[in-house]
Amino acid sequence: MFAEFLQYLFSGVTIGATYALVALGFTLVYNASHVINFAQGEFLMIGGMSTVSLLAMGVPLPLAIAMAVALAAVLGVALHKLAIAPARKADVITLIIITIGASIFLRGLAQIIWGKEFHAMPSFSATESVNVLGAVMYTQSLWVLAVAGVLVLLLALFFTRTLMGKAILATSMNPGAARLMGIRTQFVLMLAFMLAAVLGAMAGIMVAPVTLTAYDIGIMLGLKGFVAAAIGGMGSGVGAVVGGLLLGIAEAMTAGYISSDYKDAVAFLLILLILFFMPRGLFGARVAERV
Amino acid sequence: MVTKNRSPYRAVLLILVLICGMVAPAMAAEPIRIGALVSATGPASFLGDPELKTLEMYVERINASGGVIGRPLRLFHYDDGGNANEARNFANRLLRSDRVDLIIGGSTTGTTMAAVPLVERAGRPMISMAGALVITEPVRPWIFKTPQSDRMAAERVLADMQSRGITGIGLISGTDGFGRSGREQTLAVAADFGIQVLADQTYGPQDTDMTAQLTRIRNTPGVQAVFNFGFGQGPAIVTRNYAHLGIELPFYQSHGVASDRFLDLAGSAAEGVRLPASALLVPDALPDDDPQKQVVQDYKAAYEARWNLSVSTFGGYAYDALMLAVAAIEAAGTTEPEAVRSALEQIQGHVGVTGIFNMSPDDHNGLAPESFRLLEVRDGQWVLVD
């Protein structure tokens, strides 16, 4: 009975940690610009797919990961420079639509380069699974959790301890005042896109051995990550993590105890309820609209 | 004045151009217009991609060797991305603006069924490459299909379970059209083989983790084997989860994953998995007197040489669909829809990649369950069980 519960929990936490990393990417860009970057899911795909193809070329795993993350970072910067920056005068809705366009473009490009098939990536550790109190856990899940934890910690330090992090926060609070203080807001925005791309790529690489990867895997993971960010409260780092884990666990528990048919329904019911009673999400900023 | 002097010359030129324009197409025979509705991208790209490649390749080959009844083939193809709405729109375009003589497609049950009403209204033969029984049962005059029905696959698997003395199974299926229909057929025929379906779980086509569903099946008392009905990457993930949970029960897959891609994705987790598949997966293991051996080996060699990709069962469905269409047009000697339709219905003993087709007015599929070979994965290879 307990082993069963633990099994559902493990599978929920693994997928939830992925949602959390995607949600953090949304949060970063949202904080810097109030733009919801719908190309976030594509960075997961780019991370996973480029690692797979680098591995196939014989590049050792750590180097392949580093190169894939670097590629995602470059693409993140390019997304900002080529698509977002030229439209900086446009309103937020227009920018969001631009990111949707960019995601379709990236997906199309990936389809041409890598084809439409699913690809498998080997697990990072030699042993594929471990037994914990009668339930089985992928060793890769531990990797996902550890990397997600480290990234969350690094992000927290970055925002509270570094000048650059504080500059991003300042820009999100009041772009006009930040600019007057000598912060280059366009640079800050570019940085946010780059960091979001790196986060996405890391998430994509970490889960690829569990979920397999393909050119269109970013759609669903990106959407679920967005739901997680909305549950947690758009713009809140803690909210993104909690929202992701909550969503993953809710899905796994529903599949386990109620019926797999209602798995997605419960996830979306959750977001309806939370947004109905707490429109800003669980950890959203409680700011009143200034009149 | 200059213009007036020139005008007779101009008129002659104009007439010459007109004559040339009219004569040129009449000299080359009017092409036979073949419409293809495939899901080359999206969740069903597993199916549509090899299908489209096969159609393109064989249309080229047939044209190079003089076409059919002295006329070249012209392929009009659209990618519906596995989306039923798109399939409907493209079927409409094929029928109305491309004015095709017959349609090959769709790749999935959902896209096929979306196009069926339009095709029936237009009165053009359609040969589907999708598995579900509903496509050809009840028989619709204009609709044919090349893959074995999912009921045959279920029967083949259940018969094998019965011979192993299994009486209770867990079923896990995808919620796409293929998985849904497979689930219904399995539930409908299980009792005929003395087998009870004790656990019945599903997963979404885009899901990335099925551990929870498998845990439930494992914890259901009386389950002696597990049957996964689905296609695409879902069953590969189920297989990986199955091995990862360390479930020791015999594990069966459907023909939906009968491709080498499945072995790549599932890796060592696929060891011991059994599934029904067409002869195409094991061409070299077929006995020499098997009538399909030659056809299967030729198709495999041609496909792999042309695309440098390993062959899949689904491309075979497209090969059979095109060859049945060609055979029917040749038998009819025309592309007149009703003549082609009744010629398709009368095809007997047509040896294809998927099986030997014996069509009749009551059977628009024409295959027997024996056309499925039961395979098992051993050391990362498909092995013929019987």
Short mmCIF file of C-alpha atoms in Angstrom, two decimals, chain B:
data_model
loop_
_atom_site.label_atom_id
_atom_site.label_comp_id
_atom_site.label_asym_id
_atom_site.label_seq_id
_atom_site.Cartn_x
_atom_site.Cartn_y
_atom_site.Cartn_z
CA MET B 1 0.36 52.15 -89.07
CA VAL B 2 3.12 49.92 -87.92
CA THR B 3 0.76 47.96 -85.74
CA LYS B 4 -1.62 47.45 -88.62
CA ASN B 5 1.12 45.99 -90.79
CA ARG B 6 2.05 43.60 -88.08
CA SER B 7 -1.38 42.38 -87.13
CA PRO B 8 -1.74 39.41 -89.54
CA TYR B 9 1.66 38.15 -88.47
CA ARG B 10 0.57 38.46 -84.87
CA ALA B 11 -2.62 36.57 -85.44
CA VAL B 12 -0.74 33.69 -87.07
CA LEU B 13 1.63 33.59 -84.14
CA LEU B 14 -1.24 33.58 -81.71
CA ILE B 15 -2.95 30.69 -83.49
CA LEU B 16 0.32 28.74 -83.55
CA VAL B 17 0.75 29.23 -79.82
CA LEU B 18 -2.81 28.14 -79.23
CA ILE B 19 -2.39 25.00 -81.32
CA CYS B 20 0.82 24.08 -79.59
CA GLY B 21 -0.84 24.63 -76.23
CA MET B 22 -3.69 22.32 -77.14
CA VAL B 23 -1.62 19.63 -78.76
CA ALA B 24 1.13 19.30 -76.13
CA PRO B 25 -1.00 17.83 -73.30
CA ALA B 26 -2.97 15.67 -75.71
CA MET B 27 0.23 13.99 -76.93
CA ALA B 28 1.26 12.95 -73.42
CA ALA B 29 -1.51 10.76 -71.95
CA GLU B 30 -3.67 12.33 -69.28
CA PRO B 31 -2.07 11.34 -65.94
CA ILE B 32 -3.90 9.16 -63.42
CA ARG B 33 -4.43 11.41 -60.41
CA ILE B 34 -3.64 9.63 -57.15
CA GLY B 35 -4.45 11.51 -53.95
CA ALA B 36 -2.56 10.73 -50.77
CA LEU B 37 -3.68 11.77 -47.30
CA VAL B 38 -0.86 11.01 -44.87
CA SER B 39 0.17 12.10 -41.37
CA ALA B 40 3.80 12.81 -42.24
CA THR B 41 4.29 14.97 -39.13
CA GLY B 42 2.84 15.03 -35.63
CA PRO B 43 2.23 12.13 -33.26
CA ALA B 44 1.47 9.75 -36.15
CA SER B 45 4.59 10.58 -38.17
CA PHE B 46 5.72 7.05 -37.32
CA LEU B 47 3.11 5.97 -39.86
CA GLY B 48 2.85 8.79 -42.33
CA ASP B 49 6.52 9.41 -42.97
CA PRO B 50 7.44 5.94 -44.33
CA GLU B 51 4.09 5.81 -46.11
CA LEU B 52 4.71 9.01 -48.02
CA LYS B 53 8.28 7.97 -48.84
CA THR B 54 7.00 4.66 -50.17
CA LEU B 55 4.32 6.30 -52.32
CA GLU B 56 6.75 8.83 -53.79
CA MET B 57 9.29 6.15 -54.54
CA TYR B 58 6.88 3.74 -56.23
CA VAL B 59 5.05 6.42 -58.21
CA GLU B 60 8.46 7.37 -59.66
CA ARG B 61 9.27 3.74 -60.39
CA ILE B 62 5.93 3.01 -62.04
CA ASN B 63 6.24 6.13 -64.18
CA ALA B 64 9.78 5.19 -65.19
CA SER B 65 8.52 1.85 -66.43
CA GLY B 66 5.71 3.34 -68.53
CA GLY B 67 2.92 4.04 -66.08
CA VAL B 68 -0.39 2.23 -65.74
CA ILE B 69 -2.65 1.47 -68.75
CA GLY B 70 -0.30 3.69 -70.75
CA ARG B 71 -0.82 6.70 -68.50
CA PRO B 72 1.61 8.16 -65.98
CA LEU B 73 0.68 8.46 -62.30
CA ARG B 74 0.58 11.86 -60.67
CA LEU B 75 0.70 11.97 -56.87
CA PHE B 76 -1.11 14.74 -54.97
CA HIS B 77 -0.21 14.48 -51.32
CA TYR B 78 -1.08 16.41 -48.18
CA ASP B 79 0.20 16.14 -44.62
CA ASP B 80 -2.65 16.28 -42.10
CA GLY B 81 -0.30 16.08 -39.10
CA GLY B 82 -2.51 13.38 -37.58
CA ASN B 83 -5.29 15.94 -37.13
CA ALA B 84 -8.78 14.78 -38.16
CA ASN B 85 -9.96 18.31 -38.99
CA GLU B 86 -7.04 18.90 -41.30
CA ALA B 87 -7.64 15.50 -42.89
CA ARG B 88 -11.19 16.51 -43.69
CA ASN B 89 -10.04 19.77 -45.28
CA PHE B 90 -7.37 18.07 -47.34
CA ALA B 91 -9.73 15.30 -48.44
CA ASN B 92 -12.04 18.03 -49.66
CA ARG B 93 -9.19 19.67 -51.56
CA LEU B 94 -8.10 16.36 -53.10
CA LEU B 95 -11.62 15.62 -54.29
CA ARG B 96 -12.65 19.10 -55.44
CA SER B 97 -9.64 21.01 -56.67
CA ASP B 98 -7.17 18.20 -57.45
CA ARG B 99 -10.00 16.02 -58.83
CA VAL B 100 -8.16 12.80 -57.97
CA ASP B 101 -9.22 9.42 -59.33
CA LEU B 102 -8.70 7.67 -56.02
CA ILE B 103 -7.34 8.39 -52.57
CA ILE B 104 -4.74 6.50 -50.58
CA GLY B 105 -4.99 7.32 -46.87
CA GLY B 106 -5.30 8.35 -44.17
CA SER B 107 -2.57 7.11 -41.96
CA THR B 108 -4.64 6.89 -38.79
CA THR B 109 -8.14 5.72 -38.02
CA GLY B 110 -9.13 9.22 -36.94
CA THR B 111 -8.01 10.91 -40.15
CA THR B 112 -9.52 8.14 -42.27
CA MET B 113 -12.91 8.33 -40.60
CA ALA B 114 -12.91 12.13 -40.94
CA ALA B 115 -12.46 11.81 -44.70
CA VAL B 116 -14.90 8.91 -45.22
CA PRO B 117 -18.15 10.95 -45.50
CA LEU B 118 -16.61 13.27 -48.12
CA VAL B 119 -15.16 10.41 -50.12
CA GLU B 120 -18.44 8.49 -50.09
CA ARG B 121 -20.36 11.56 -51.23
CA ALA B 122 -17.87 12.19 -54.05
CA GLY B 123 -17.89 8.52 -55.06
CA ARG B 124 -14.17 7.85 -55.36
CA PRO B 125 -12.40 4.70 -54.11
CA MET B 126 -10.30 5.21 -50.98
CA ILE B 127 -7.72 2.77 -49.66
CA SER B 128 -6.92 3.48 -46.02
CA MET B 129 -3.64 2.60 -44.32
CA ALA B 130 -5.14 2.60 -40.81
CA GLY B 131 -5.84 -0.37 -38.61
CA ALA B 132 -9.21 -0.06 -36.93
CA LEU B 133 -12.02 -2.44 -37.77
CA VAL B 134 -14.61 0.36 -38.05
CA ILE B 135 -13.10 1.44 -41.37
CA THR B 136 -14.27 -1.64 -43.24
CA GLU B 137 -16.93 -3.03 -40.94
CA PRO B 138 -19.73 -2.44 -41.76
CA VAL B 139 -18.55 -2.49 -45.36
CA ARG B 140 -18.77 0.86 -47.11
CA PRO B 141 -18.81 0.50 -50.90
CA TRP B 142 -16.00 3.01 -51.56
CA ILE B 143 -13.71 2.34 -48.61
CA PHE B 144 -10.93 -0.29 -48.54
CA LYS B 145 -7.91 -0.78 -46.31
CA THR B 146 -4.60 -2.60 -46.40
CA PRO B 147 -3.53 -3.26 -42.79
CA GLN B 148 -4.97 -6.15 -40.86
CA SER B 149 -7.71 -5.01 -38.52
CA ASP B 150 -6.95 -4.51 -34.87
CA ARG B 151 -9.36 -7.33 -34.05
CA MET B 152 -7.06 -9.75 -35.90
CA ALA B 153 -4.10 -8.45 -33.91
CA ALA B 154 -5.99 -8.88 -30.64
CA GLU B 155 -7.04 -12.39 -31.67
CA ARG B 156 -3.48 -13.35 -32.58
CA VAL B 157 -2.15 -12.13 -29.21
CA LEU B 158 -4.98 -13.66 -27.18
CA ALA B 159 -4.55 -17.01 -28.95
CA ASP B 160 -0.88 -17.02 -28.00
CA MET B 161 -1.74 -16.18 -24.39
CA GLN B 162 -4.27 -18.99 -24.35
CA SER B 163 -1.67 -21.45 -25.58
CA ARG B 164 0.55 -20.38 -22.67
CA GLY B 165 -2.29 -21.11 -20.25
CA ILE B 166 -2.95 -17.49 -19.33
CA THR B 167 -6.47 -16.68 -18.11
CA GLY B 168 -6.22 -13.17 -16.62
CA ILE B 169 -4.49 -10.16 -18.18
CA GLY B 170 -3.90 -6.46 -17.63
CA LEU B 171 -4.61 -4.18 -20.57
CA ILE B 172 -2.96 -0.78 -21.09
CA SER B 173 -3.85 1.26 -24.17
CA GLY B 174 -3.34 4.68 -25.69
CA THR B 175 -6.25 7.11 -25.89
CA ASP B 176 -5.65 7.81 -29.58
CA GLY B 177 -7.95 6.23 -32.17
CA PHE B 178 -5.68 3.21 -32.63
CA GLY B 179 -5.37 2.42 -28.92
CA ARG B 180 -9.04 3.06 -28.22
CA SER B 181 -10.26 0.80 -30.97
CA GLY B 182 -7.69 -1.86 -30.06
CA ARG B 183 -8.90 -1.75 -26.48
CA GLU B 184 -12.53 -2.22 -27.56
CA GLN B 185 -11.66 -5.15 -29.81
CA THR B 186 -9.55 -6.81 -27.13
CA LEU B 187 -12.34 -6.48 -24.57
CA ALA B 188 -14.85 -7.80 -27.11
CA VAL B 189 -12.95 -10.96 -28.09
CA ALA B 190 -11.05 -11.80 -24.88
CA ALA B 191 -13.82 -14.05 -23.57
CA ASP B 192 -13.66 -16.17 -26.75
CA PHE B 193 -10.17 -17.23 -25.68
CA GLY B 194 -11.14 -17.83 -22.06
CA ILE B 195 -9.26 -14.73 -20.95
CA GLN B 196 -10.47 -12.12 -18.48
CA VAL B 197 -9.27 -8.51 -18.67
CA LEU B 198 -8.75 -7.75 -14.98
CA ALA B 199 -7.11 -4.33 -15.24
CA ASP B 200 -7.86 -1.78 -17.93
CA GLN B 201 -5.61 1.32 -18.02
CA THR B 202 -5.03 4.07 -20.55
CA TYR B 203 -2.48 6.78 -21.29
CA GLY B 204 -2.49 9.91 -23.49
CA PRO B 205 -0.56 9.85 -26.77
CA GLN B 206 1.84 12.57 -25.53
CA ASP B 207 2.37 11.14 -22.04
CA THR B 208 5.93 10.63 -20.91
CA ASP B 209 5.51 8.36 -17.89
CA MET B 210 3.21 5.35 -17.47
CA THR B 211 4.69 4.02 -14.22
CA ALA B 212 1.52 4.77 -12.26
CA GLN B 213 -0.73 2.81 -14.63
CA LEU B 214 1.65 -0.16 -14.68
CA THR B 215 1.89 -0.15 -10.88
CA ARG B 216 -1.88 -0.45 -10.72
CA ILE B 217 -1.85 -3.35 -13.15
CA ARG B 218 0.91 -5.09 -11.22
CA ASN B 219 -1.06 -4.75 -8.00
CA THR B 220 -4.23 -6.23 -9.50
CA PRO B 221 -4.57 -9.82 -8.29
CA GLY B 222 -4.79 -12.53 -10.96
CA VAL B 223 -2.96 -10.70 -13.74
CA GLN B 224 -0.72 -13.22 -15.56
CA ALA B 225 0.30 -11.16 -18.57
CA VAL B 226 0.14 -7.56 -19.79
CA PHE B 227 -1.00 -6.39 -23.22
CA ASN B 228 -0.20 -2.88 -24.48
CA PHE B 229 -2.30 -1.66 -27.40
CA GLY B 230 -0.91 1.56 -28.83
CA PHE B 231 1.34 3.09 -31.44
CA GLY B 232 4.03 5.74 -31.62
CA GLN B 233 6.48 6.39 -28.81
CA GLY B 234 3.93 5.62 -26.04
CA PRO B 235 4.42 1.83 -26.10
CA ALA B 236 8.22 2.33 -26.09
CA ILE B 237 7.88 4.32 -22.86
CA VAL B 238 5.49 1.71 -21.45
CA THR B 239 8.06 -0.98 -22.26
CA ARG B 240 10.84 0.98 -20.54
CA ASN B 241 8.66 1.62 -17.48
CA TYR B 242 7.71 -2.08 -17.45
CA ALA B 243 11.32 -3.20 -17.32
CA HIS B 244 12.18 -0.47 -14.85
CA LEU B 245 9.44 -1.60 -12.45
CA GLY B 246 10.84 -5.12 -12.79
CA ILE B 247 7.51 -6.71 -13.73
CA GLU B 248 8.23 -10.34 -14.61
CA LEU B 249 4.96 -11.21 -16.38
CA PRO B 250 4.90 -11.94 -20.14
CA PHE B 251 4.50 -8.68 -22.02
CA TYR B 252 2.71 -8.26 -25.36
CA GLN B 253 2.64 -5.31 -27.72
CA SER B 254 0.35 -4.75 -30.69
CA HIS B 255 1.33 -4.50 -34.36
CA GLY B 256 1.25 -0.70 -33.85
CA VAL B 257 4.91 -0.69 -32.86
CA ALA B 258 6.14 -3.29 -35.31
CA SER B 259 9.21 -1.40 -36.51
CA ASP B 260 12.92 -1.39 -35.76
CA ARG B 261 12.41 2.10 -34.33
CA PHE B 262 10.67 0.45 -31.36
CA LEU B 263 13.80 -1.61 -30.66
CA ASP B 264 15.94 1.55 -30.75
CA LEU B 265 13.65 3.45 -28.38
CA ALA B 266 12.90 0.69 -25.90
CA GLY B 267 16.46 -0.68 -25.94
CA SER B 268 17.15 -3.62 -23.64
CA ALA B 269 13.74 -3.15 -22.02
CA ALA B 270 12.16 -4.76 -25.10
CA GLU B 271 13.75 -8.17 -24.37
CA GLY B 272 11.08 -10.88 -24.37
CA VAL B 273 8.29 -8.65 -25.68
CA ARG B 274 5.98 -10.50 -28.09
CA LEU B 275 3.90 -8.90 -30.80
CA PRO B 276 1.98 -9.71 -33.97
CA ALA B 277 3.57 -8.22 -37.07
CA SER B 278 3.58 -8.52 -40.81
CA ALA B 279 6.24 -10.62 -42.51
CA LEU B 280 8.18 -7.48 -43.41
CA LEU B 281 10.02 -7.40 -40.09
CA VAL B 282 11.57 -10.82 -40.55
CA PRO B 283 12.01 -11.30 -44.31
CA ASP B 284 15.01 -13.57 -43.89
CA ALA B 285 13.35 -15.80 -41.31
CA LEU B 286 10.50 -16.69 -43.70
CA PRO B 287 10.66 -20.18 -45.22
CA ASP B 288 11.65 -20.18 -48.92
CA ASP B 289 8.28 -21.49 -50.08
CA ASP B 290 6.46 -18.56 -48.45
CA PRO B 291 4.74 -16.71 -51.31
CA GLN B 292 5.34 -13.36 -49.63
CA LYS B 293 9.08 -13.82 -49.22
CA GLN B 294 10.06 -12.39 -52.62
CA VAL B 295 7.70 -9.38 -52.45
CA VAL B 296 8.80 -8.55 -48.93
CA GLN B 297 12.50 -8.83 -49.67
CA ASP B 298 12.21 -6.72 -52.82
CA TYR B 299 10.30 -3.95 -51.08
CA LYS B 300 12.70 -3.90 -48.15
CA ALA B 301 15.76 -3.75 -50.39
CA ALA B 302 14.28 -1.03 -52.60
CA TYR B 303 13.14 1.14 -49.68
CA GLU B 304 16.37 0.89 -47.77
CA ALA B 305 18.48 1.56 -50.85
CA ARG B 306 16.46 4.64 -51.76
CA TRP B 307 16.00 6.28 -48.33
CA ASN B 308 18.85 4.82 -46.32
CA LEU B 309 16.37 4.19 -43.49
CA SER B 310 15.24 0.88 -42.10
CA VAL B 311 11.93 -0.27 -43.49
CA SER B 312 8.74 -0.22 -41.40
CA THR B 313 5.47 -2.14 -41.58
CA PHE B 314 3.62 1.12 -42.19
CA GLY B 315 5.44 1.84 -45.43
CA GLY B 316 4.32 -1.65 -46.41
CA TYR B 317 0.68 -0.62 -45.98
CA ALA B 318 1.28 2.22 -48.45
CA TYR B 319 3.03 -0.16 -50.88
CA ASP B 320 0.07 -2.53 -50.75
CA ALA B 321 -2.44 0.31 -51.14
CA LEU B 322 -0.67 1.64 -54.24
CA MET B 323 -0.21 -1.82 -55.76
CA LEU B 324 -3.86 -2.74 -55.15
CA ALA B 325 -4.89 0.53 -56.81
CA VAL B 326 -2.62 -0.19 -59.78
CA ALA B 327 -3.94 -3.77 -60.07
CA ALA B 328 -7.55 -2.55 -59.95
CA ILE B 329 -6.98 0.18 -62.56
CA GLU B 330 -5.24 -2.34 -64.81
CA ALA B 331 -8.07 -4.83 -64.40
CA ALA B 332 -10.67 -2.15 -65.06
CA GLY B 333 -8.68 -0.67 -67.96
CA THR B 334 -9.98 2.75 -67.00
CA THR B 335 -10.02 5.19 -64.10
CA GLU B 336 -13.79 5.44 -64.11
CA PRO B 337 -14.53 5.35 -60.33
CA GLU B 338 -17.23 2.66 -60.28
CA ALA B 339 -15.17 0.35 -62.52
CA VAL B 340 -12.08 0.77 -60.30
CA ARG B 341 -14.18 0.21 -57.20
CA SER B 342 -15.65 -3.06 -58.42
CA ALA B 343 -12.24 -4.20 -59.71
CA LEU B 344 -10.80 -3.57 -56.22
CA GLU B 345 -13.60 -5.65 -54.75
CA GLN B 346 -12.73 -8.57 -57.04
CA ILE B 347 -9.00 -8.73 -56.35
CA GLN B 348 -8.03 -12.32 -55.45
CA GLY B 349 -4.70 -13.79 -54.37
CA HIS B 350 -2.83 -10.48 -54.60
CA VAL B 351 0.46 -11.07 -52.82
CA GLY B 352 1.41 -7.95 -50.90
CA VAL B 353 3.92 -7.01 -48.24
CA THR B 354 1.30 -7.18 -45.48
CA GLY B 355 -0.34 -10.42 -46.57
CA ILE B 356 -2.26 -12.07 -49.37
CA PHE B 357 -5.34 -10.05 -50.28
CA ASN B 358 -8.61 -11.77 -51.18
CA MET B 359 -11.17 -8.99 -51.46
CA SER B 360 -14.91 -9.54 -51.77
CA PRO B 361 -18.02 -7.39 -51.57
CA ASP B 362 -18.29 -8.33 -47.87
CA ASP B 363 -14.60 -7.97 -47.07
CA HIS B 364 -12.81 -4.77 -48.03
CA ASN B 365 -9.65 -5.73 -46.21
CA GLY B 366 -9.13 -9.18 -47.64
CA LEU B 367 -6.58 -10.44 -45.11
CA ALA B 368 -6.71 -13.42 -42.75
CA PRO B 369 -5.36 -13.39 -39.16
CA GLU B 370 -2.59 -15.76 -40.33
CA SER B 371 -1.01 -12.87 -42.21
CA PHE B 372 0.22 -11.74 -38.80
CA ARG B 373 3.41 -13.48 -37.70
CA LEU B 374 4.03 -13.69 -33.97
CA LEU B 375 7.45 -12.25 -33.13
CA GLU B 376 9.51 -12.05 -29.98
CA VAL B 377 12.43 -9.75 -29.20
CA ARG B 378 15.55 -11.74 -28.42
CA ASP B 379 18.98 -10.10 -28.06
CA GLY B 380 17.62 -6.93 -29.64
CA GLN B 381 16.36 -8.77 -32.75
CA TRP B 382 12.94 -9.84 -33.97
CA VAL B 383 12.58 -13.61 -33.92
CA LEU B 384 9.72 -15.58 -35.49
CA VAL B 385 7.89 -17.54 -32.77
CA ASP B 386 5.60 -19.51 -35.06
#
